[in-house]
mmCIF file of C-alpha atoms and ligand atoms in Angstrom:
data_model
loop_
_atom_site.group_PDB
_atom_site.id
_atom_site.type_symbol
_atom_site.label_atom_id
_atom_site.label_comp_id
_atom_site.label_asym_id
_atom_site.label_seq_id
_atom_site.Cartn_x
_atom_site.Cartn_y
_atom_site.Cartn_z
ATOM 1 C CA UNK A 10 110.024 86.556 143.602
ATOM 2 C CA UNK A 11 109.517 89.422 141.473
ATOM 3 C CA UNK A 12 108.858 92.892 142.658
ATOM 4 C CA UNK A 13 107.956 94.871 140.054
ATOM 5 C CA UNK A 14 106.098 94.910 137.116
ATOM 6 C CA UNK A 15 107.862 92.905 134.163
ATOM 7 C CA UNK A 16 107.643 92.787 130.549
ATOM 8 C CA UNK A 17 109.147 91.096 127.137
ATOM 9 C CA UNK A 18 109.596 93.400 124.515
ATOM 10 C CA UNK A 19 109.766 90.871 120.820
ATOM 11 C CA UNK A 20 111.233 92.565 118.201
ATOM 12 C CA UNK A 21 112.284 91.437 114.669
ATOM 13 C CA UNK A 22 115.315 91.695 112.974
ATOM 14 C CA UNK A 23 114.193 93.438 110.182
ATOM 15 C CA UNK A 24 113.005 96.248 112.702
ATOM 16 C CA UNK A 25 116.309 96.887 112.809
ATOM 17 C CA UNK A 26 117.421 96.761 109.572
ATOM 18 C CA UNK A 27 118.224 99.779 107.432
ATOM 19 C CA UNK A 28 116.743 100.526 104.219
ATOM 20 C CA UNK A 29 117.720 98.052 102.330
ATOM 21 C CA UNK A 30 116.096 95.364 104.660
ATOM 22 C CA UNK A 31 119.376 94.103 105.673
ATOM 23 C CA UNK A 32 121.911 94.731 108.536
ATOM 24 C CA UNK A 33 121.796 97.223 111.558
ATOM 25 C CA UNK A 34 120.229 100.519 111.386
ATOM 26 C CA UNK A 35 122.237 102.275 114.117
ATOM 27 C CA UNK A 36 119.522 105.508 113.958
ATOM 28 C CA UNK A 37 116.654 102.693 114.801
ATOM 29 C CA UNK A 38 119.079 101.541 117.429
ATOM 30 C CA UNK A 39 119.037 104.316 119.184
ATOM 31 C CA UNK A 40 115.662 104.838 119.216
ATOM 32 C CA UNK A 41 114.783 101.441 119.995
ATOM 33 C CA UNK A 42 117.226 102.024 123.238
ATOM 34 C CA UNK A 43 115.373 104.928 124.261
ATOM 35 C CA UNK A 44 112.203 103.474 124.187
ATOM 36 C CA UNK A 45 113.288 100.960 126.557
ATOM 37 C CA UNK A 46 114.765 103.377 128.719
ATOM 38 C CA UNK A 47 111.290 104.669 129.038
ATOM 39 C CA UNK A 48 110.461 101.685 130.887
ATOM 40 C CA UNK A 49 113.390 100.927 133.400
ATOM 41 C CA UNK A 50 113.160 104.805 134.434
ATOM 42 C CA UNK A 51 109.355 104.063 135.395
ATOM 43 C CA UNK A 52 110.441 100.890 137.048
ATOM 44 C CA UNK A 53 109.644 98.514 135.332
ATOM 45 C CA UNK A 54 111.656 95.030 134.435
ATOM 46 C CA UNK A 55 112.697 94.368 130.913
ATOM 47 C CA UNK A 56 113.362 91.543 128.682
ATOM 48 C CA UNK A 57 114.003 92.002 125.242
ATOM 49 C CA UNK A 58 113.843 88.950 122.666
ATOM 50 C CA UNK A 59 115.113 89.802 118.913
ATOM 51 C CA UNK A 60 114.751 88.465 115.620
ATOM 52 C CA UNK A 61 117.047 87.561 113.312
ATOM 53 C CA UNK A 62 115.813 88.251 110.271
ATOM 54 C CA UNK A 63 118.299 91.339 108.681
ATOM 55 C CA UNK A 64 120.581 88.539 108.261
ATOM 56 C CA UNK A 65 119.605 85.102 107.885
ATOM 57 C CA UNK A 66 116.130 83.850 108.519
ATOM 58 C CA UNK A 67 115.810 79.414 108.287
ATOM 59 C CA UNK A 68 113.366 78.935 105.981
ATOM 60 C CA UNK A 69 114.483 81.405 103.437
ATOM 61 C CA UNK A 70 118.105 80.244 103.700
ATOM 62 C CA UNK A 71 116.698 76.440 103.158
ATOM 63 C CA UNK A 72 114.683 78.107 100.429
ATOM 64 C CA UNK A 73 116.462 76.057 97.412
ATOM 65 C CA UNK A 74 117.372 72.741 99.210
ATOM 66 C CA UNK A 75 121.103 73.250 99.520
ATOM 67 C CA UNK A 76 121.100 73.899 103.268
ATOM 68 C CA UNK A 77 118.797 72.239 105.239
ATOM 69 C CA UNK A 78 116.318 73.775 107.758
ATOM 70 C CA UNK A 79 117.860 72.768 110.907
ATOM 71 C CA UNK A 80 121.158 74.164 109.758
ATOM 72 C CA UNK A 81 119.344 76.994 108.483
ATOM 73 C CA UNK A 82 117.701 77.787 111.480
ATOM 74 C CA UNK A 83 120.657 77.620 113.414
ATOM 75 C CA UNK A 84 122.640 80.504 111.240
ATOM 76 C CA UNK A 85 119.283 82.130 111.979
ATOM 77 C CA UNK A 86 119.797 81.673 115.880
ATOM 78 C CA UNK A 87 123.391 82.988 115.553
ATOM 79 C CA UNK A 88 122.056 86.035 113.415
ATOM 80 C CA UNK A 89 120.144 86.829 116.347
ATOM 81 C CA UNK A 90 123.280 86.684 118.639
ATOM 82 C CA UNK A 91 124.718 89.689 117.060
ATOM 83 C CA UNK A 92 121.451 91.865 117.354
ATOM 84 C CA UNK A 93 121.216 91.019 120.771
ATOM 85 C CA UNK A 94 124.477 92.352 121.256
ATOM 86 C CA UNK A 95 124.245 95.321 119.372
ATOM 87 C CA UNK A 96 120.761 95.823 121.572
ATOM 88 C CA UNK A 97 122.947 95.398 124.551
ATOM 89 C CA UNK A 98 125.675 98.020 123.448
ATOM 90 C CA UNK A 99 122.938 100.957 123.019
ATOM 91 C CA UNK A 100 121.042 100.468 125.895
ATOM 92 C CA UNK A 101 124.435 100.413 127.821
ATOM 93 C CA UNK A 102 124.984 103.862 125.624
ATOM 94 C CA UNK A 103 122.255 105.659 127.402
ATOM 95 C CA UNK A 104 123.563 104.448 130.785
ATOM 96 C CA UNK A 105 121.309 100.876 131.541
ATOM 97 C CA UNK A 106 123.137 98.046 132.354
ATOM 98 C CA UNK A 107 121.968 94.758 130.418
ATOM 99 C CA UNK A 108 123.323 91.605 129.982
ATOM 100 C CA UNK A 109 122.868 89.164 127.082
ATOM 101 C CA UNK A 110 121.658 85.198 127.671
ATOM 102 C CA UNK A 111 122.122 83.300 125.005
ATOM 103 C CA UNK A 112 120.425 80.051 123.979
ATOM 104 C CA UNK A 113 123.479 78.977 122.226
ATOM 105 C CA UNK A 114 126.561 79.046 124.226
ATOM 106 C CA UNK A 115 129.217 81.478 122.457
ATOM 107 C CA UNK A 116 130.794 82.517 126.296
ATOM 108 C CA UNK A 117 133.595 85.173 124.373
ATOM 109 C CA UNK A 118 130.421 87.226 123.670
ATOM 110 C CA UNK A 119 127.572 86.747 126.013
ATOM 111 C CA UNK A 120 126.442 84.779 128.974
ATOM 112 C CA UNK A 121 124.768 81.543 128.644
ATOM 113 C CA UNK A 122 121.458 81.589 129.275
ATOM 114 C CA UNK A 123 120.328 80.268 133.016
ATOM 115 C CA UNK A 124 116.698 80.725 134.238
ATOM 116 C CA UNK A 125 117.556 82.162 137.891
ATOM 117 C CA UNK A 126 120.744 84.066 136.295
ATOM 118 C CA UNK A 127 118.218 85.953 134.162
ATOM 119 C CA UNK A 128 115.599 86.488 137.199
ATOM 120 C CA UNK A 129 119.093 87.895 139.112
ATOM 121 C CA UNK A 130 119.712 90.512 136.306
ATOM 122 C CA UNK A 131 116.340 91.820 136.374
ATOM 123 C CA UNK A 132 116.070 92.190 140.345
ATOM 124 C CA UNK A 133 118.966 94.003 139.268
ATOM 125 C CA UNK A 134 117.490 96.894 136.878
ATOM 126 C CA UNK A 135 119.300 95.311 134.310
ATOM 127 C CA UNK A 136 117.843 95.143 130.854
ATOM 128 C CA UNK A 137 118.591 91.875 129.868
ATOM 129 C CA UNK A 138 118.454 90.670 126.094
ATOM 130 C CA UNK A 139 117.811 86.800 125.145
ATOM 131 C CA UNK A 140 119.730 85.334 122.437
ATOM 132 C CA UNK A 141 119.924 82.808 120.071
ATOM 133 C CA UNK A 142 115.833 81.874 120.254
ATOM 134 C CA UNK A 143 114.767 78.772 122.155
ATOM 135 C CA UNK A 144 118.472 77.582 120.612
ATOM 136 C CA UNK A 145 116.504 74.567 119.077
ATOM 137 C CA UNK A 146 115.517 74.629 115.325
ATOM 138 C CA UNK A 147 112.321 74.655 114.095
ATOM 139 C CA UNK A 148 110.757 77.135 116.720
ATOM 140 C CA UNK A 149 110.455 80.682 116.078
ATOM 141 C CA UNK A 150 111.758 83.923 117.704
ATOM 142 C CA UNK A 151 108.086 84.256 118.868
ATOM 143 C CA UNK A 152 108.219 81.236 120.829
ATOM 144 C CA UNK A 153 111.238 81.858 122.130
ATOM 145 C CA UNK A 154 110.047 85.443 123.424
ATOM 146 C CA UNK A 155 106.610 83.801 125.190
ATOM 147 C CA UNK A 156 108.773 81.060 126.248
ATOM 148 C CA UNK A 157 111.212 83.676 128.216
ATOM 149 C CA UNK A 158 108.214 85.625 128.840
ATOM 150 C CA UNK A 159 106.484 82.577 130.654
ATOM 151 C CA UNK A 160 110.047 81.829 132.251
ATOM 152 C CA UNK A 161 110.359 85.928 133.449
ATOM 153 C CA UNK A 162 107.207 86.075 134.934
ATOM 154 C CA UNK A 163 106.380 88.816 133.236
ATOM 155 C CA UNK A 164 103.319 90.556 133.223
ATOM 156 C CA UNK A 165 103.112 91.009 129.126
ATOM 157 C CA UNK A 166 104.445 90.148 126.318
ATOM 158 C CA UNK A 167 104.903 93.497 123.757
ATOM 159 C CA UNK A 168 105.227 92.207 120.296
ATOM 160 C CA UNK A 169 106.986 95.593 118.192
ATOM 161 C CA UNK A 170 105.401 95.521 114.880
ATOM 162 C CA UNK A 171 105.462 98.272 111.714
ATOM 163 C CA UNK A 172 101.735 98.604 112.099
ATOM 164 C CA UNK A 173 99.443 99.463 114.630
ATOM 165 C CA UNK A 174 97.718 96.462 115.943
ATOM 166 C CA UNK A 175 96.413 93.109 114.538
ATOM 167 C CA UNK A 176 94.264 93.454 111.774
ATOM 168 C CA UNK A 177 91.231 91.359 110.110
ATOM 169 C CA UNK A 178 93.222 91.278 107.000
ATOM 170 C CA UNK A 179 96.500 92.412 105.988
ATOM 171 C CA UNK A 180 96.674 96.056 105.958
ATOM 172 C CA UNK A 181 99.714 96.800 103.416
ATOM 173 C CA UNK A 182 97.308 94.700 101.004
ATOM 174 C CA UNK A 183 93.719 95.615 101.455
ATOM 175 C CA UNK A 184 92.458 99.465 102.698
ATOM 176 C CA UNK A 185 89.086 98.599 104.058
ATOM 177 C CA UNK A 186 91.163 96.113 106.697
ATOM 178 C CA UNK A 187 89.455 97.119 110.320
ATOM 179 C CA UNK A 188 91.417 96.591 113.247
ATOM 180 C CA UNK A 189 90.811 94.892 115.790
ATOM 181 C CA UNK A 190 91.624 95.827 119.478
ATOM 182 C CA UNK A 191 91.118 92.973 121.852
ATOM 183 C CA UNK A 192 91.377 89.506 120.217
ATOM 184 C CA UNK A 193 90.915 86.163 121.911
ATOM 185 C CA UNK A 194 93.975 83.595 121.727
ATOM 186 C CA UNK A 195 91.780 81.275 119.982
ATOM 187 C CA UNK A 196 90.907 84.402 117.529
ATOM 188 C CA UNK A 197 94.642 84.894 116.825
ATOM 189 C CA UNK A 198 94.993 80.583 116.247
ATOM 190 C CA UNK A 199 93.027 81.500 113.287
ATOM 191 C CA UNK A 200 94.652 81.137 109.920
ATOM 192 C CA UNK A 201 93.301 84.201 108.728
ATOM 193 C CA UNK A 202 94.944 86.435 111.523
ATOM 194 C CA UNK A 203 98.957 87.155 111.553
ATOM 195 C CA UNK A 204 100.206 87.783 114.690
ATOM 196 C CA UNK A 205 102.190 85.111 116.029
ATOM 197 C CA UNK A 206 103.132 81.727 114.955
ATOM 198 C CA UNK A 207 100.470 78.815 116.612
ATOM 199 C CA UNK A 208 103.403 77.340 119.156
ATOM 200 C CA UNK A 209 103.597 80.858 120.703
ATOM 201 C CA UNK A 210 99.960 81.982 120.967
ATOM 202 C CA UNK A 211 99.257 78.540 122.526
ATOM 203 C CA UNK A 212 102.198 79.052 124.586
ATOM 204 C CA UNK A 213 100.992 82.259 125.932
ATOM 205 C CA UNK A 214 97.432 80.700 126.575
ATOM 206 C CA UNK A 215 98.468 77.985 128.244
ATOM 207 C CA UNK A 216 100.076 80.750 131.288
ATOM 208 C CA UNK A 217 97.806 83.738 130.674
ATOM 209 C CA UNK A 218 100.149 86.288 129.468
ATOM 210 C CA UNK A 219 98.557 88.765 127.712
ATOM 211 C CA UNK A 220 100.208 89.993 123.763
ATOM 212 C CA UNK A 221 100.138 93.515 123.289
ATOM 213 C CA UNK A 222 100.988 94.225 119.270
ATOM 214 C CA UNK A 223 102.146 97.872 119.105
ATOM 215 C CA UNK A 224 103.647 100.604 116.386
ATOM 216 C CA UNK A 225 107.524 100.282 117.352
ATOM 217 C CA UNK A 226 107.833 103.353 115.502
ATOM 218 C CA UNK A 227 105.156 105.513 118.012
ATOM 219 C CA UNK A 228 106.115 108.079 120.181
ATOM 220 C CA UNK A 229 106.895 107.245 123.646
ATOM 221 C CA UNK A 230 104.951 103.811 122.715
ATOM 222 C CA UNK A 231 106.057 101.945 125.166
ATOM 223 C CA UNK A 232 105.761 103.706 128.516
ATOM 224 C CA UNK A 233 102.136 104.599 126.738
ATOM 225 C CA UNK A 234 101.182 100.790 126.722
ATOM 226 C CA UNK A 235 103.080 99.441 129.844
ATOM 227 C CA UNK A 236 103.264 102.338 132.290
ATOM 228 C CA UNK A 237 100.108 104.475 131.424
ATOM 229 C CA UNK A 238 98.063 101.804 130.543
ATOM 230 C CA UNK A 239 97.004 103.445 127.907
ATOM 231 C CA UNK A 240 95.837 100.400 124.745
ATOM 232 C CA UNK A 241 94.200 102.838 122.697
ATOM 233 C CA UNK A 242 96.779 102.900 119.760
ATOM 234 C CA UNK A 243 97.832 98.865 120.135
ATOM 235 C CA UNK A 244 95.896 95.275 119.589
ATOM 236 C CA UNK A 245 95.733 93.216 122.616
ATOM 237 C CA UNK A 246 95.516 89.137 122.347
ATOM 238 C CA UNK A 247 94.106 87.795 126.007
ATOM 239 C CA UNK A 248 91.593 85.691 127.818
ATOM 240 C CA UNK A 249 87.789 87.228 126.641
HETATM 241 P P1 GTP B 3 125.997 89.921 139.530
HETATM 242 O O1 GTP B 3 127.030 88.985 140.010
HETATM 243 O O2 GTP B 3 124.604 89.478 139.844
HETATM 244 O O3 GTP B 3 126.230 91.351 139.913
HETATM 245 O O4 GTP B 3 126.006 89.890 137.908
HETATM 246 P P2 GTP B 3 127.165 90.215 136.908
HETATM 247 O O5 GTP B 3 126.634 89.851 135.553
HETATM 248 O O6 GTP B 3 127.716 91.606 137.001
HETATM 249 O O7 GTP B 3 128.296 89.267 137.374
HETATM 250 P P3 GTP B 3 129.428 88.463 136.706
HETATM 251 O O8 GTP B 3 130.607 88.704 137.560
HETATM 252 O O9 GTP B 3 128.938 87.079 136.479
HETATM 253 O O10 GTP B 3 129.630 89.129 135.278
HETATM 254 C C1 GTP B 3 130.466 90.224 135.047
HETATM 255 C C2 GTP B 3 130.477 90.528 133.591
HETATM 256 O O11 GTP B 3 130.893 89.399 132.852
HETATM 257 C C3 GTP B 3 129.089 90.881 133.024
HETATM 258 O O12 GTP B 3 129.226 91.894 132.043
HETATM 259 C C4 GTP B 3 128.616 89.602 132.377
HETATM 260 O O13 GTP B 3 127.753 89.814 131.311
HETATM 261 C C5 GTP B 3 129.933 89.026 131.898
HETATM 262 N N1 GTP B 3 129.854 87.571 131.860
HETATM 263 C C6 GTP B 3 129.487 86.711 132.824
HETATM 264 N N2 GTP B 3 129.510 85.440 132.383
HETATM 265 C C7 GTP B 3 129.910 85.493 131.092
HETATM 266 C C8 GTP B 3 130.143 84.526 130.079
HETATM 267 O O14 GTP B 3 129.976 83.321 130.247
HETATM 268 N N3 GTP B 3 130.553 85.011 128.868
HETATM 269 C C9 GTP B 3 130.743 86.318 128.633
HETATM 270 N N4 GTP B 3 131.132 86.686 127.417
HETATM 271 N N5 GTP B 3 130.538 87.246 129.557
HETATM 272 C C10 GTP B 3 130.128 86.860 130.768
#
């Protein structure tokens, strides 16, 4: 039984990416790390799920037909193996433990992943990173984080985004998008609104968790949204 509060933090690959949209930004790293450390110190029990996308997402590598989606998906899943790790290594830099549960069994790098293992770590104060998605193709890193979210018990899931919240349209594209700070799930099923693929918002509605969409790149973000309480500056997807 948990004790504490408990939340899953998504975040995509290409948050972590450096400039050039590809590979690991070690600066981002470290502030990613730090923002998590915000939590633990306030007590709170973290999951982290990550993307894969700074190095291989499916559907872009089955883009031409040469490789097909399941196999695509799976270099996708082992993509995300090495961010998890490289999560794991700067958390552990600023003095949290965390272990890494992977979807896909690679035991010379990480720990396979096992429901009550996982629940173990976080009694723990461990931050602990999942792995390799749902390890089955054709489901996203989105499912994968409600689907360890559901599995954690945790109170919320925290999708990290580059923008502040969900919008009506897409912000990059139109100026007079408006934002929009408490959505419905069946307002973010609609085809219209971004936020998560279907399987995971249904996912999510289906146990009650609560997505809060947030600027990764905010000050003290985090601990403002999960510790303070504070939604003011994020988008929040939950039963009206
Ligand atoms: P507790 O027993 O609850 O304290 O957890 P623990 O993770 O410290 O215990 P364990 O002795 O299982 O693990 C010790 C170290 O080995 C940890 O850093 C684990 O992440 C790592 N470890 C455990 N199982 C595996 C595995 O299958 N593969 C790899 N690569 N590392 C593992």
């Amino acid at each position: 039984m948990k004790s504490k509060k408990r939340v899953l933090v998504k975040f995509s690959g290409e948050a972590l990416a450096n400039e050039n949209g590809f590979g690991i930004d070690t600066a981002t790293l470290k502030y990613i790390a730090n923002e998590i450390k915000t939590l633990v110190d306030n007590d709170v029990g973290v999951s982290v799920v990550v993307g894969g996308g700074n190095f291989i997402r499916g559907v872009s590598a089955a883009g031409d037909g040469l490789i097909r989606r399941t196999t695509g998906d799976y270099m996708g899943m082992l993509s995300t193996i090495i961010n998890a790790v490289a999560i794991q290594e700067a958390v552990e830099n600023i003095g949290l433990e965390s272990r890494v549960l992977s979807a896909i069994e690679v035991p010379e790098i990480c720990e396979p992943f096992i429901t009550r293992r996982a629940q173990r770590h976080l009694e723990k104060g461990r931050v602990v990173v999942f792995a390799a998605g749902t390890g089955n193709p054709f489901f996203t890193t989105d499912t994968a984080a409600t689907l360890r979210a559901v599995e954690m018990e945790a109170d919320m899931i925290i999708k990290a985004t580059k923008v502040d919240g969900i919008y009506d349209r897409d912000p990059n594209k139109y100026s007079d998008a408006v934002k929009l700070p408490t959505l419905s799930y069946d307002d973010a099923l609609k085809d219209d609104i971004k936020v998560m693929d279907d399987t995971s918002i249904a996912l999510a509605k289906d146990n009650n968790i609560p997505i809060f969409v947030y600027n990764m790149m905010g000050n003290n973000e985090l601990k403002k949204i999960v510790v303070d309480e504070d939604y003011s500056t994020c988008s929040v997807v939950k039963r009206k």
